[in-house]
């Protein structure tokens, strides 16, 4: 069975319940081939309203079979079983209803479509009613005392009156879901059953006939010279009305309109005979008896003679123009212009800024910041790059003597410092020069550092030099004679 068919029959049965047509509701519910627990509960409610207890009990059995944890179903079936003297089963259903309350004081079934709240004290009240029918008055009083401790609305004086009835040994009437309270389908689902016109009214998009604004379907006919006009009454479907006589506003919300003026009908007539109209850009009320339909047929195709509706036109769309460049703001007094050369790395290395003045960064010095990222972290240190059979790097302070740097390099390379020889290149030269500070004390890395960096070449001496060494002078290179023991040259060019 389609869900839409189930919704249609379910909604029609609920409408019959609202009209107290119980038999009509049963006929609609009987047409549902695949009933749910909620429609079966509605069937039981209709049988109870007709006094058919056996049929109501069968419908409740099917309801609980569909939903084994429906507390309100056990609550309703317990009341029906008490009326047909099946007390043991009625007491069992009261216990099940109390269990499926899951420790809650109340369950609101509004979300499921049933406008009813089942309280814990109601299940205990029905259990006490069962004990009254069994003749166990003391047990009934104890259950009612425990029900009086339960919190929940709607209790009122029911528990106190029931205790008085138990003292007088009067049988308590069971509590039931009120008559006419049934499960209802969701309003949103029912609204979806109504047919909707998604296409809308036909409208002329493109036509070979000049000034064609007719929308509809008509048979072909001979065209009149000029522009096409459909055969309709001029006042038909017109929202423009003409004032028969002048009218003065008599209460707030009404308009003052002269006689013969054209107004636009905005809403339908209300109970007082007033209609909402728009006149001269204002919305208000006018008596419907003073309005006559206006023939606006002559205004079609003539935009200049059309009657204003009072509704303002949308704003015109214009493409944005190119913004005009304004005068550039004057540079701040401390800013460096394009003619000012960027600060040199030597200045930044040898003359650090005072602590009170933060460093100034400009757009021209952005590339210098990227290339000297190591210097940005610590201005007083230098990164030493050492070329050996592999390359290592270390960071030392600027005032570190050469012999300490040599000790650190030897530690990194795992070689004795006495067998290491360090060389460097002067700026703009390709000649390797030995570090003079290895012998002369007092020389620091500040003398060979440039832009916070220093590059050294390291060689290992073991029974002579290892590697290809060529003796050169400052002006021209000269090869060593064959079989001659090399001495310490003035300048060495190292070929890797």
Short mmCIF file of C-alpha atoms in Angstrom, two decimals:
data_model
loop_
_atom_site.label_atom_id
_atom_site.label_comp_id
_atom_site.label_asym_id
_atom_site.label_seq_id
_atom_site.Cartn_x
_atom_site.Cartn_y
_atom_site.Cartn_z
CA UNK A 1 0.00 0.00 0.00
CA UNK A 2 1.32 3.42 -0.91
CA UNK A 3 2.10 5.73 1.96
CA UNK A 4 0.07 8.49 0.34
CA UNK A 5 -3.02 6.22 0.33
CA UNK A 6 -2.45 5.38 3.99
CA UNK A 7 -2.16 9.08 4.83
CA UNK A 8 -5.34 9.88 2.89
CA UNK A 9 -7.42 7.20 4.67
CA UNK A 10 -5.87 8.02 8.04
CA UNK A 11 -6.67 11.72 7.68
CA UNK A 12 -10.25 11.00 6.57
CA UNK A 13 -10.77 8.70 9.58
CA UNK A 14 -9.52 11.41 11.94
CA UNK A 15 -11.94 13.88 10.39
CA UNK A 16 -14.76 11.37 11.00
CA UNK A 17 -13.65 11.02 14.64
CA UNK A 18 -13.79 14.80 15.04
CA UNK A 19 -17.35 14.68 13.67
CA UNK A 20 -18.21 11.85 16.14
CA UNK A 21 -18.91 9.56 13.18
CA UNK A 22 -17.40 6.45 14.74
CA UNK A 23 -18.73 4.03 12.16
CA UNK A 24 -17.41 6.18 9.32
CA UNK A 25 -14.03 6.28 11.02
CA UNK A 26 -14.02 2.48 11.28
CA UNK A 27 -14.90 2.18 7.58
CA UNK A 28 -11.94 4.36 6.59
CA UNK A 29 -9.55 2.57 8.95
CA UNK A 30 -10.73 -0.81 7.65
CA UNK A 31 -9.65 0.13 4.13
CA UNK A 32 -6.01 0.35 5.25
CA UNK A 33 -4.42 -2.89 4.08
CA UNK A 34 -1.22 -2.40 6.11
CA UNK A 35 -2.28 -0.77 9.39
CA UNK A 36 0.24 0.65 11.82
CA UNK A 37 0.18 0.65 15.61
CA UNK A 38 -1.26 4.17 15.61
CA UNK A 39 -4.11 3.42 13.20
CA UNK A 40 -4.93 0.26 15.17
CA UNK A 41 -5.06 2.33 18.37
CA UNK A 42 -7.54 4.65 16.62
CA UNK A 43 -9.62 1.59 15.67
CA UNK A 44 -9.74 0.50 19.32
CA UNK A 45 -10.77 4.00 20.38
CA UNK A 46 -13.66 3.97 17.86
CA UNK A 47 -14.85 0.55 19.13
CA UNK A 48 -14.70 1.80 22.72
CA UNK A 49 -16.83 4.81 21.79
CA UNK A 50 -19.42 2.39 20.32
CA UNK A 51 -19.25 0.14 23.42
CA UNK A 52 -17.73 -2.81 21.54
CA UNK A 53 -15.26 -3.97 24.20
CA UNK A 54 -14.30 -7.29 22.59
CA UNK A 55 -13.44 -5.66 19.26
CA UNK A 56 -11.58 -2.91 21.07
CA UNK A 57 -9.55 -5.52 22.95
CA UNK A 58 -8.61 -7.28 19.69
CA UNK A 59 -7.51 -3.98 18.15
CA UNK A 60 -5.39 -3.22 21.22
CA UNK A 61 -3.80 -6.69 21.02
CA UNK A 62 -2.76 -5.91 17.43
CA UNK A 63 -1.54 -2.47 18.51
CA UNK A 64 0.80 -3.92 21.13
CA UNK A 65 1.91 -6.63 18.68
CA UNK A 66 2.99 -3.85 16.28
CA UNK A 67 4.71 -1.81 19.02
CA UNK A 68 5.71 -3.91 22.03
CA UNK A 69 6.90 -0.88 24.04
CA UNK A 70 3.88 1.40 23.62
CA UNK A 71 3.09 2.27 27.22
CA UNK A 72 -0.20 4.00 26.39
CA UNK A 73 -1.33 0.81 24.60
CA UNK A 74 -0.81 -1.28 27.77
CA UNK A 75 -2.51 1.45 29.81
CA UNK A 76 -5.59 1.45 27.55
CA UNK A 77 -5.77 -2.36 27.37
CA UNK A 78 -5.61 -2.67 31.17
CA UNK A 79 -8.68 -0.44 31.48
CA UNK A 80 -10.57 -2.50 28.88
CA UNK A 81 -9.69 -5.78 30.61
CA UNK A 82 -10.97 -4.45 33.93
CA UNK A 83 -14.32 -3.79 32.30
CA UNK A 84 -14.59 -7.41 31.10
CA UNK A 85 -13.33 -8.84 34.46
CA UNK A 86 -9.94 -10.13 33.25
CA UNK A 87 -8.25 -8.81 36.38
CA UNK A 88 -5.00 -10.78 36.36
CA UNK A 89 -4.23 -9.67 32.83
CA UNK A 90 -5.29 -6.12 33.64
CA UNK A 91 -2.85 -6.00 36.57
CA UNK A 92 -0.11 -7.37 34.32
CA UNK A 93 -0.76 -4.61 31.74
CA UNK A 94 -0.54 -1.97 34.49
CA UNK A 95 2.87 -3.35 35.45
CA UNK A 96 4.01 -3.31 31.78
CA UNK A 97 2.78 0.27 31.36
CA UNK A 98 4.75 1.28 34.47
CA UNK A 99 7.83 -0.50 33.12
CA UNK A 100 7.74 1.13 29.66
CA UNK A 101 7.50 4.55 31.25
CA UNK A 102 11.26 3.87 31.70
CA UNK A 103 11.47 5.67 35.01
CA UNK A 104 9.89 8.87 33.64
CA UNK A 105 7.15 10.68 35.50
CA UNK A 106 5.34 11.43 32.23
CA UNK A 107 5.47 10.59 28.51
CA UNK A 108 4.07 13.20 26.10
CA UNK A 109 2.77 11.52 22.93
CA UNK A 110 2.24 14.79 21.10
CA UNK A 111 5.24 14.16 18.87
CA UNK A 112 3.57 10.94 17.67
CA UNK A 113 0.29 12.73 16.98
CA UNK A 114 -1.60 11.80 20.20
CA UNK A 115 -2.57 14.78 22.32
CA UNK A 116 -2.28 12.89 25.59
CA UNK A 117 0.23 12.71 28.43
CA UNK A 118 0.58 9.43 30.31
CA UNK A 119 1.69 9.96 33.93
CA UNK A 120 3.20 7.37 36.21
CA UNK A 121 0.53 7.92 38.87
CA UNK A 122 -2.19 7.02 36.33
CA UNK A 123 -0.71 3.55 35.82
CA UNK A 124 -0.56 3.09 39.63
CA UNK A 125 -4.15 4.33 39.94
CA UNK A 126 -5.38 1.65 37.52
CA UNK A 127 -3.38 -0.98 39.44
CA UNK A 128 -5.17 0.12 42.62
CA UNK A 129 -8.51 -0.15 40.77
CA UNK A 130 -7.62 -3.77 39.88
CA UNK A 131 -6.85 -4.55 43.55
CA UNK A 132 -10.22 -3.07 44.53
CA UNK A 133 -11.98 -5.47 42.17
CA UNK A 134 -9.95 -8.35 43.65
CA UNK A 135 -11.02 -7.37 47.14
CA UNK A 136 -7.46 -6.58 48.30
CA UNK A 137 -8.25 -3.20 49.83
CA UNK A 138 -5.02 -2.92 51.82
CA UNK A 139 -2.91 -3.47 48.72
CA UNK A 140 -5.01 -0.90 46.87
CA UNK A 141 -4.41 1.65 49.64
CA UNK A 142 -0.65 1.01 49.56
CA UNK A 143 -0.51 1.49 45.79
CA UNK A 144 -2.47 4.73 46.09
CA UNK A 145 -0.11 5.96 48.80
CA UNK A 146 2.83 5.32 46.48
CA UNK A 147 0.95 7.11 43.68
CA UNK A 148 0.49 10.14 45.95
CA UNK A 149 4.28 10.41 46.16
CA UNK A 150 4.58 10.67 42.37
CA UNK A 151 4.93 14.11 40.87
CA UNK A 152 2.98 15.13 37.81
CA UNK A 153 0.28 17.42 36.54
CA UNK A 154 -3.39 16.56 36.27
CA UNK A 155 -3.44 14.62 39.51
CA UNK A 156 -5.41 17.20 41.49
CA UNK A 157 -7.53 15.56 44.20
CA UNK A 158 -7.95 12.25 42.38
CA UNK A 159 -5.61 10.37 44.73
CA UNK A 160 -7.22 11.79 47.89
CA UNK A 161 -10.73 10.97 46.64
CA UNK A 162 -9.58 7.48 45.67
CA UNK A 163 -8.13 6.90 49.16
CA UNK A 164 -11.46 7.87 50.70
CA UNK A 165 -13.26 5.46 48.37
CA UNK A 166 -10.88 2.63 49.33
CA UNK A 167 -11.52 3.30 53.03
CA UNK A 168 -15.25 3.02 52.31
CA UNK A 169 -14.48 -0.08 50.17
CA UNK A 170 -15.88 1.42 47.00
CA UNK A 171 -14.55 0.11 43.67
CA UNK A 172 -12.52 2.66 41.69
CA UNK A 173 -13.38 3.39 38.06
CA UNK A 174 -10.42 2.84 35.69
CA UNK A 175 -8.74 5.71 33.88
CA UNK A 176 -8.84 5.77 30.07
CA UNK A 177 -7.56 7.91 27.21
CA UNK A 178 -10.34 10.47 26.67
CA UNK A 179 -12.87 9.78 23.94
CA UNK A 180 -11.96 11.38 20.62
CA UNK A 181 -8.25 11.61 21.44
CA UNK A 182 -6.58 9.60 18.68
CA UNK A 183 -3.30 9.53 16.78
CA UNK A 184 -3.25 12.10 13.99
CA UNK A 185 -0.95 12.26 10.94
CA UNK A 186 1.55 15.09 10.64
CA UNK A 187 0.06 18.26 9.20
CA UNK A 188 3.02 18.69 6.84
CA UNK A 189 2.43 15.23 5.39
CA UNK A 190 -1.26 15.88 4.86
CA UNK A 191 -0.55 19.18 3.11
CA UNK A 192 1.69 17.35 0.66
CA UNK A 193 -1.33 15.31 -0.48
CA UNK A 194 -2.94 18.37 -2.04
CA UNK A 195 -2.23 18.89 -5.71
CA UNK A 196 -0.10 21.86 -6.61
CA UNK A 197 0.22 23.77 -9.84
CA UNK A 198 3.96 23.88 -10.40
CA UNK A 199 3.65 25.17 -13.97
CA UNK A 200 1.50 28.20 -13.25
CA UNK A 201 -0.35 30.32 -15.77
CA UNK A 202 0.80 30.45 -19.38
CA UNK A 203 2.68 33.59 -20.34
CA UNK A 204 3.88 34.86 -23.70
CA UNK A 205 7.67 34.84 -23.78
CA UNK A 206 8.24 35.52 -27.47
CA UNK A 207 5.71 36.32 -30.17
CA UNK A 208 5.74 37.51 -33.74
CA UNK A 209 2.73 39.73 -33.00
CA UNK A 210 3.72 43.24 -31.85
CA UNK A 211 2.72 44.17 -28.27
CA UNK A 212 1.41 40.65 -27.58
CA UNK A 213 0.78 40.27 -23.84
CA UNK A 214 -1.96 37.62 -23.93
CA UNK A 215 -1.41 34.47 -21.87
CA UNK A 216 -3.69 31.55 -22.45
CA UNK A 217 -4.84 28.97 -24.98
CA UNK A 218 -7.28 29.90 -27.75
CA UNK A 219 -7.99 28.51 -31.22
CA UNK A 220 -6.41 30.15 -34.23
CA UNK A 221 -8.34 33.08 -35.75
CA UNK A 222 -7.78 35.91 -38.15
CA UNK A 223 -5.51 38.62 -36.84
CA UNK A 224 -6.59 42.23 -36.79
CA UNK A 225 -4.26 44.83 -38.25
CA UNK A 226 -2.14 46.50 -35.64
CA UNK A 227 -1.48 44.64 -32.42
CA UNK A 228 -3.14 41.51 -31.16
CA UNK A 229 -5.85 41.75 -28.50
CA UNK A 230 -7.44 38.66 -26.93
CA UNK A 231 -11.22 38.43 -26.85
CA UNK A 232 -11.71 39.14 -23.16
CA UNK A 233 -13.64 41.74 -21.28
CA UNK A 234 -11.55 44.74 -20.38
CA UNK A 235 -12.60 44.62 -16.73
CA UNK A 236 -12.12 40.85 -16.41
CA UNK A 237 -9.28 39.82 -14.10
CA UNK A 238 -8.47 43.49 -13.59
CA UNK A 239 -7.16 44.63 -10.22
CA UNK A 240 -7.65 48.31 -11.03
CA UNK A 241 -10.76 49.96 -9.59
CA UNK A 242 -12.24 53.42 -10.02
CA UNK A 243 -13.73 55.47 -7.18
CA UNK A 244 -17.39 56.23 -7.83
CA UNK A 245 -17.57 59.16 -5.36
CA UNK A 246 -14.95 60.86 -3.18
CA UNK A 247 -14.28 59.30 0.20
CA UNK A 248 -12.82 60.81 3.39
CA UNK A 249 -10.93 58.63 5.85
CA UNK A 250 -12.99 58.04 9.01
CA UNK A 251 -10.63 55.82 11.05
CA UNK A 252 -6.95 54.97 11.16
CA UNK A 253 -5.90 52.80 8.25
CA UNK A 254 -8.37 54.29 5.77
CA UNK A 255 -7.47 56.49 2.80
CA UNK A 256 -8.83 59.76 1.50
CA UNK A 257 -9.41 59.38 -2.25
CA UNK A 258 -11.10 61.82 -4.67
CA UNK A 259 -13.91 60.70 -6.95
CA UNK A 260 -12.94 59.10 -10.25
CA UNK A 261 -9.44 58.23 -9.02
CA UNK A 262 -7.89 54.92 -10.05
CA UNK A 263 -6.77 52.55 -7.26
CA UNK A 264 -5.19 49.13 -7.25
CA UNK A 265 -7.10 46.39 -5.39
CA UNK A 266 -4.53 44.80 -3.05
CA UNK A 267 -6.69 42.42 -1.01
CA UNK A 268 -10.14 40.92 -0.87
CA UNK A 269 -13.16 42.36 0.90
CA UNK A 270 -13.30 41.77 4.65
CA UNK A 271 -16.30 41.40 6.94
CA UNK A 272 -16.86 45.14 7.34
CA UNK A 273 -17.10 45.70 3.60
CA UNK A 274 -13.64 47.32 3.42
CA UNK A 275 -10.98 46.33 0.91
CA UNK A 276 -7.22 46.92 1.01
CA UNK A 277 -6.08 49.11 -1.91
CA UNK A 278 -3.00 51.01 -3.01
CA UNK A 279 -3.38 54.66 -4.03
CA UNK A 280 -0.61 57.14 -4.66
CA UNK A 281 1.99 54.80 -3.14
CA UNK A 282 -0.01 54.31 0.09
CA UNK A 283 -1.83 51.22 1.28
CA UNK A 284 -5.12 51.56 3.12
CA UNK A 285 -8.79 50.60 3.32
CA UNK A 286 -11.71 51.81 1.20
CA UNK A 287 -15.37 50.72 1.10
CA UNK A 288 -15.84 48.04 -1.54
CA UNK A 289 -19.26 49.46 -2.43
CA UNK A 290 -17.63 52.62 -3.79
CA UNK A 291 -15.28 50.79 -6.18
CA UNK A 292 -16.11 49.93 -9.79
CA UNK A 293 -13.96 47.74 -12.07
CA UNK A 294 -11.89 49.85 -14.44
CA UNK A 295 -11.38 48.99 -18.11
CA UNK A 296 -7.64 49.15 -18.64
CA UNK A 297 -7.76 47.56 -22.11
CA UNK A 298 -6.89 50.84 -23.84
CA UNK A 299 -3.67 51.15 -21.85
CA UNK A 300 -2.16 47.93 -23.23
CA UNK A 301 0.83 48.58 -25.45
CA UNK A 302 1.04 52.22 -24.33
CA UNK A 303 3.47 52.43 -21.48
CA UNK A 304 3.11 56.19 -21.11
CA UNK A 305 -0.65 55.97 -20.39
CA UNK A 306 -0.58 53.06 -17.97
CA UNK A 307 -2.10 53.64 -14.57
CA UNK A 308 0.43 53.64 -11.74
CA UNK A 309 -0.03 50.82 -9.27
CA UNK A 310 1.64 52.69 -6.45
CA UNK A 311 4.30 49.97 -6.15
CA UNK A 312 7.75 51.50 -6.75
CA UNK A 313 9.83 50.09 -9.57
CA UNK A 314 13.02 48.19 -8.72
CA UNK A 315 16.23 50.27 -8.80
CA UNK A 316 18.09 50.40 -12.08
CA UNK A 317 21.12 48.18 -12.40
CA UNK A 318 24.30 49.99 -13.44
CA UNK A 319 27.69 48.33 -13.74
CA UNK A 320 30.21 49.60 -11.23
CA UNK A 321 32.59 52.22 -12.56
CA UNK A 322 36.31 52.06 -12.18
CA UNK A 323 37.37 53.72 -8.92
CA UNK A 324 39.33 56.90 -9.38
CA UNK A 325 42.82 56.81 -7.99
CA UNK A 326 43.19 59.43 -5.28
CA UNK A 327 46.40 61.12 -4.24
CA UNK A 328 48.73 58.76 -2.45
CA UNK A 329 49.10 59.50 1.24
CA UNK A 330 52.26 61.18 2.33
CA UNK A 331 54.96 58.87 3.60
CA UNK A 332 55.53 58.92 7.37
CA UNK A 333 58.53 60.84 8.54
CA UNK A 334 60.59 57.75 9.37
CA UNK A 335 59.73 55.72 6.24
CA UNK A 336 62.38 55.01 3.62
CA UNK A 337 61.63 55.99 0.02
CA UNK A 338 62.63 54.13 -3.12
CA UNK A 339 65.75 56.32 -3.49
CA UNK A 340 67.07 55.28 -0.10
CA UNK A 341 69.30 52.21 -0.37
CA UNK A 342 68.36 49.20 1.76
CA UNK A 343 70.31 48.63 4.96
CA UNK A 344 73.46 46.55 4.41
CA UNK A 345 73.96 43.16 6.01
CA UNK A 346 77.35 44.22 7.32
CA UNK A 347 75.74 46.99 9.32
CA UNK A 348 73.13 44.63 10.68
CA UNK A 349 75.82 42.10 11.60
CA UNK A 350 78.49 44.31 13.11
CA UNK A 351 76.29 47.00 14.60
CA UNK A 352 73.18 45.48 16.18
CA UNK A 353 70.27 47.74 16.96
CA UNK A 354 69.87 49.02 20.51
CA UNK A 355 67.35 47.22 22.69
CA UNK A 356 65.12 50.29 23.00
CA UNK A 357 64.60 50.68 19.23
CA UNK A 358 62.85 47.81 17.41
CA UNK A 359 64.07 46.91 13.91
CA UNK A 360 62.26 48.57 11.03
CA UNK A 361 61.14 46.40 8.15
CA UNK A 362 60.26 47.89 4.80
CA UNK A 363 59.08 46.50 1.50
CA UNK A 364 62.55 46.82 -0.07
CA UNK A 365 64.10 44.75 2.69
CA UNK A 366 61.60 41.86 2.36
CA UNK A 367 63.97 39.81 0.21
CA UNK A 368 66.79 40.43 2.70
CA UNK A 369 64.61 39.08 5.50
CA UNK A 370 63.94 35.87 3.56
CA UNK A 371 67.62 35.27 2.80
CA UNK A 372 68.74 36.03 6.35
CA UNK A 373 66.14 34.02 8.27
CA UNK A 374 68.83 32.60 10.54
CA UNK A 375 69.96 36.12 11.44
CA UNK A 376 66.40 37.19 12.27
CA UNK A 377 66.25 34.70 15.12
CA UNK A 378 69.44 35.88 16.86
CA UNK A 379 71.38 38.97 15.63
CA UNK A 380 74.57 38.13 17.63
CA UNK A 381 75.13 34.66 16.14
CA UNK A 382 76.55 33.36 12.87
CA UNK A 383 75.72 30.21 10.91
CA UNK A 384 78.92 28.39 9.89
CA UNK A 385 78.70 26.08 6.86
CA UNK A 386 81.62 23.62 6.65
CA UNK A 387 82.45 21.71 3.43
CA UNK A 388 84.11 18.37 4.14
CA UNK A 389 83.53 15.03 2.38
CA UNK A 390 80.00 16.02 3.38
CA UNK A 391 78.57 19.34 4.52
CA UNK A 392 77.73 20.24 8.12
CA UNK A 393 76.44 23.45 9.68
CA UNK A 394 76.53 24.91 13.17
CA UNK A 395 75.60 28.20 14.81
CA UNK A 396 78.09 30.00 17.05
CA UNK A 397 78.27 33.51 18.56
CA UNK A 398 80.09 36.20 16.58
CA UNK A 399 82.78 36.60 19.25
CA UNK A 400 83.76 32.90 19.19
CA UNK A 401 87.56 32.45 18.62
CA UNK A 402 88.76 30.34 15.71
CA UNK A 403 90.20 27.59 17.87
CA UNK A 404 86.84 27.04 19.63
CA UNK A 405 85.06 26.88 16.27
CA UNK A 406 87.66 24.36 15.15
CA UNK A 407 87.03 22.23 18.25
CA UNK A 408 83.26 22.23 17.56
CA UNK A 409 83.82 21.29 13.91
CA UNK A 410 86.16 18.46 14.92
CA UNK A 411 83.54 17.19 17.37
CA UNK A 412 80.88 17.17 14.63
CA UNK A 413 83.15 15.45 12.11
CA UNK A 414 84.53 12.95 14.66
CA UNK A 415 88.14 13.83 13.80
CA UNK A 416 90.97 15.20 15.98
CA UNK A 417 91.25 18.99 15.81
CA UNK A 418 95.03 18.86 15.37
CA UNK A 419 94.65 17.21 11.96
CA UNK A 420 92.02 19.59 10.61
CA UNK A 421 92.84 22.62 8.44
CA UNK A 422 90.22 25.31 7.84
CA UNK A 423 90.13 27.60 4.81
CA UNK A 424 87.82 30.41 3.71
CA UNK A 425 87.28 32.70 0.75
CA UNK A 426 87.37 36.47 0.81
CA UNK A 427 84.44 38.35 -0.64
CA UNK A 428 84.63 38.38 -4.44
CA UNK A 429 87.55 35.92 -4.62
CA UNK A 430 87.71 32.22 -5.45
CA UNK A 431 91.00 31.61 -3.64
CA UNK A 432 90.97 29.56 -0.43
CA UNK A 433 92.90 31.28 2.35
CA UNK A 434 93.80 29.58 5.64
CA UNK A 435 92.28 30.95 8.80
CA UNK A 436 94.96 33.10 10.38
CA UNK A 437 93.31 32.88 13.75
CA UNK A 438 94.22 29.24 14.12
CA UNK A 439 97.69 30.39 15.19
CA UNK A 440 97.09 33.99 16.23
CA UNK A 441 94.88 34.25 19.29
CA UNK A 442 92.15 36.91 19.57
CA UNK A 443 90.63 36.43 16.09
CA UNK A 444 86.89 35.70 16.11
CA UNK A 445 84.28 34.62 13.58
CA UNK A 446 83.16 38.24 13.21
CA UNK A 447 86.07 38.85 10.81
CA UNK A 448 84.90 36.24 8.26
CA UNK A 449 81.14 36.48 8.78
CA UNK A 450 78.98 38.15 6.13
CA UNK A 451 75.25 38.64 6.53
CA UNK A 452 75.22 36.34 9.55
CA UNK A 453 76.80 33.48 7.61
CA UNK A 454 80.31 32.07 7.12
CA UNK A 455 81.48 29.33 4.76
CA UNK A 456 84.60 27.25 5.56
CA UNK A 457 86.41 24.42 3.77
CA UNK A 458 87.89 21.70 5.95
CA UNK A 459 90.72 19.30 5.04
CA UNK A 460 92.20 16.39 6.96
CA UNK A 461 96.01 16.11 7.15
CA UNK A 462 97.28 12.58 7.62
CA UNK A 463 100.81 11.84 6.29
CA UNK A 464 100.33 14.68 3.83
CA UNK A 465 97.25 16.34 2.27
CA UNK A 466 94.36 14.23 1.07
CA UNK A 467 92.49 15.49 -1.91
CA UNK A 468 93.62 17.40 -4.94
CA UNK A 469 95.50 20.53 -3.86
CA UNK A 470 96.89 23.09 -6.28
CA UNK A 471 99.33 25.80 -5.18
CA UNK A 472 98.41 29.22 -6.44
CA UNK A 473 99.38 32.76 -5.81
CA UNK A 474 97.23 35.81 -5.74
CA UNK A 475 98.03 36.57 -9.38
CA UNK A 476 98.67 33.29 -11.28
CA UNK A 477 98.58 29.55 -10.41
CA UNK A 478 101.71 27.35 -10.60
CA UNK A 479 101.88 23.57 -10.61
CA UNK A 480 104.06 21.70 -8.16
CA UNK A 481 107.08 19.82 -9.62
CA UNK A 482 106.78 16.08 -9.76
CA UNK A 483 108.26 14.21 -6.75
CA UNK A 484 108.52 17.33 -4.63
CA UNK A 485 107.24 17.30 -1.08
CA UNK A 486 104.52 19.95 -0.72
CA UNK A 487 105.09 22.73 1.71
CA UNK A 488 102.50 24.98 3.30
CA UNK A 489 101.45 27.26 0.41
CA UNK A 490 100.53 30.87 0.72
CA UNK A 491 97.19 30.23 -0.98
CA UNK A 492 95.46 26.98 -1.97
CA UNK A 493 92.76 26.36 -4.54
CA UNK A 494 90.79 23.26 -3.56
CA UNK A 495 89.14 21.19 -6.25
CA UNK A 496 86.33 19.06 -4.95
#
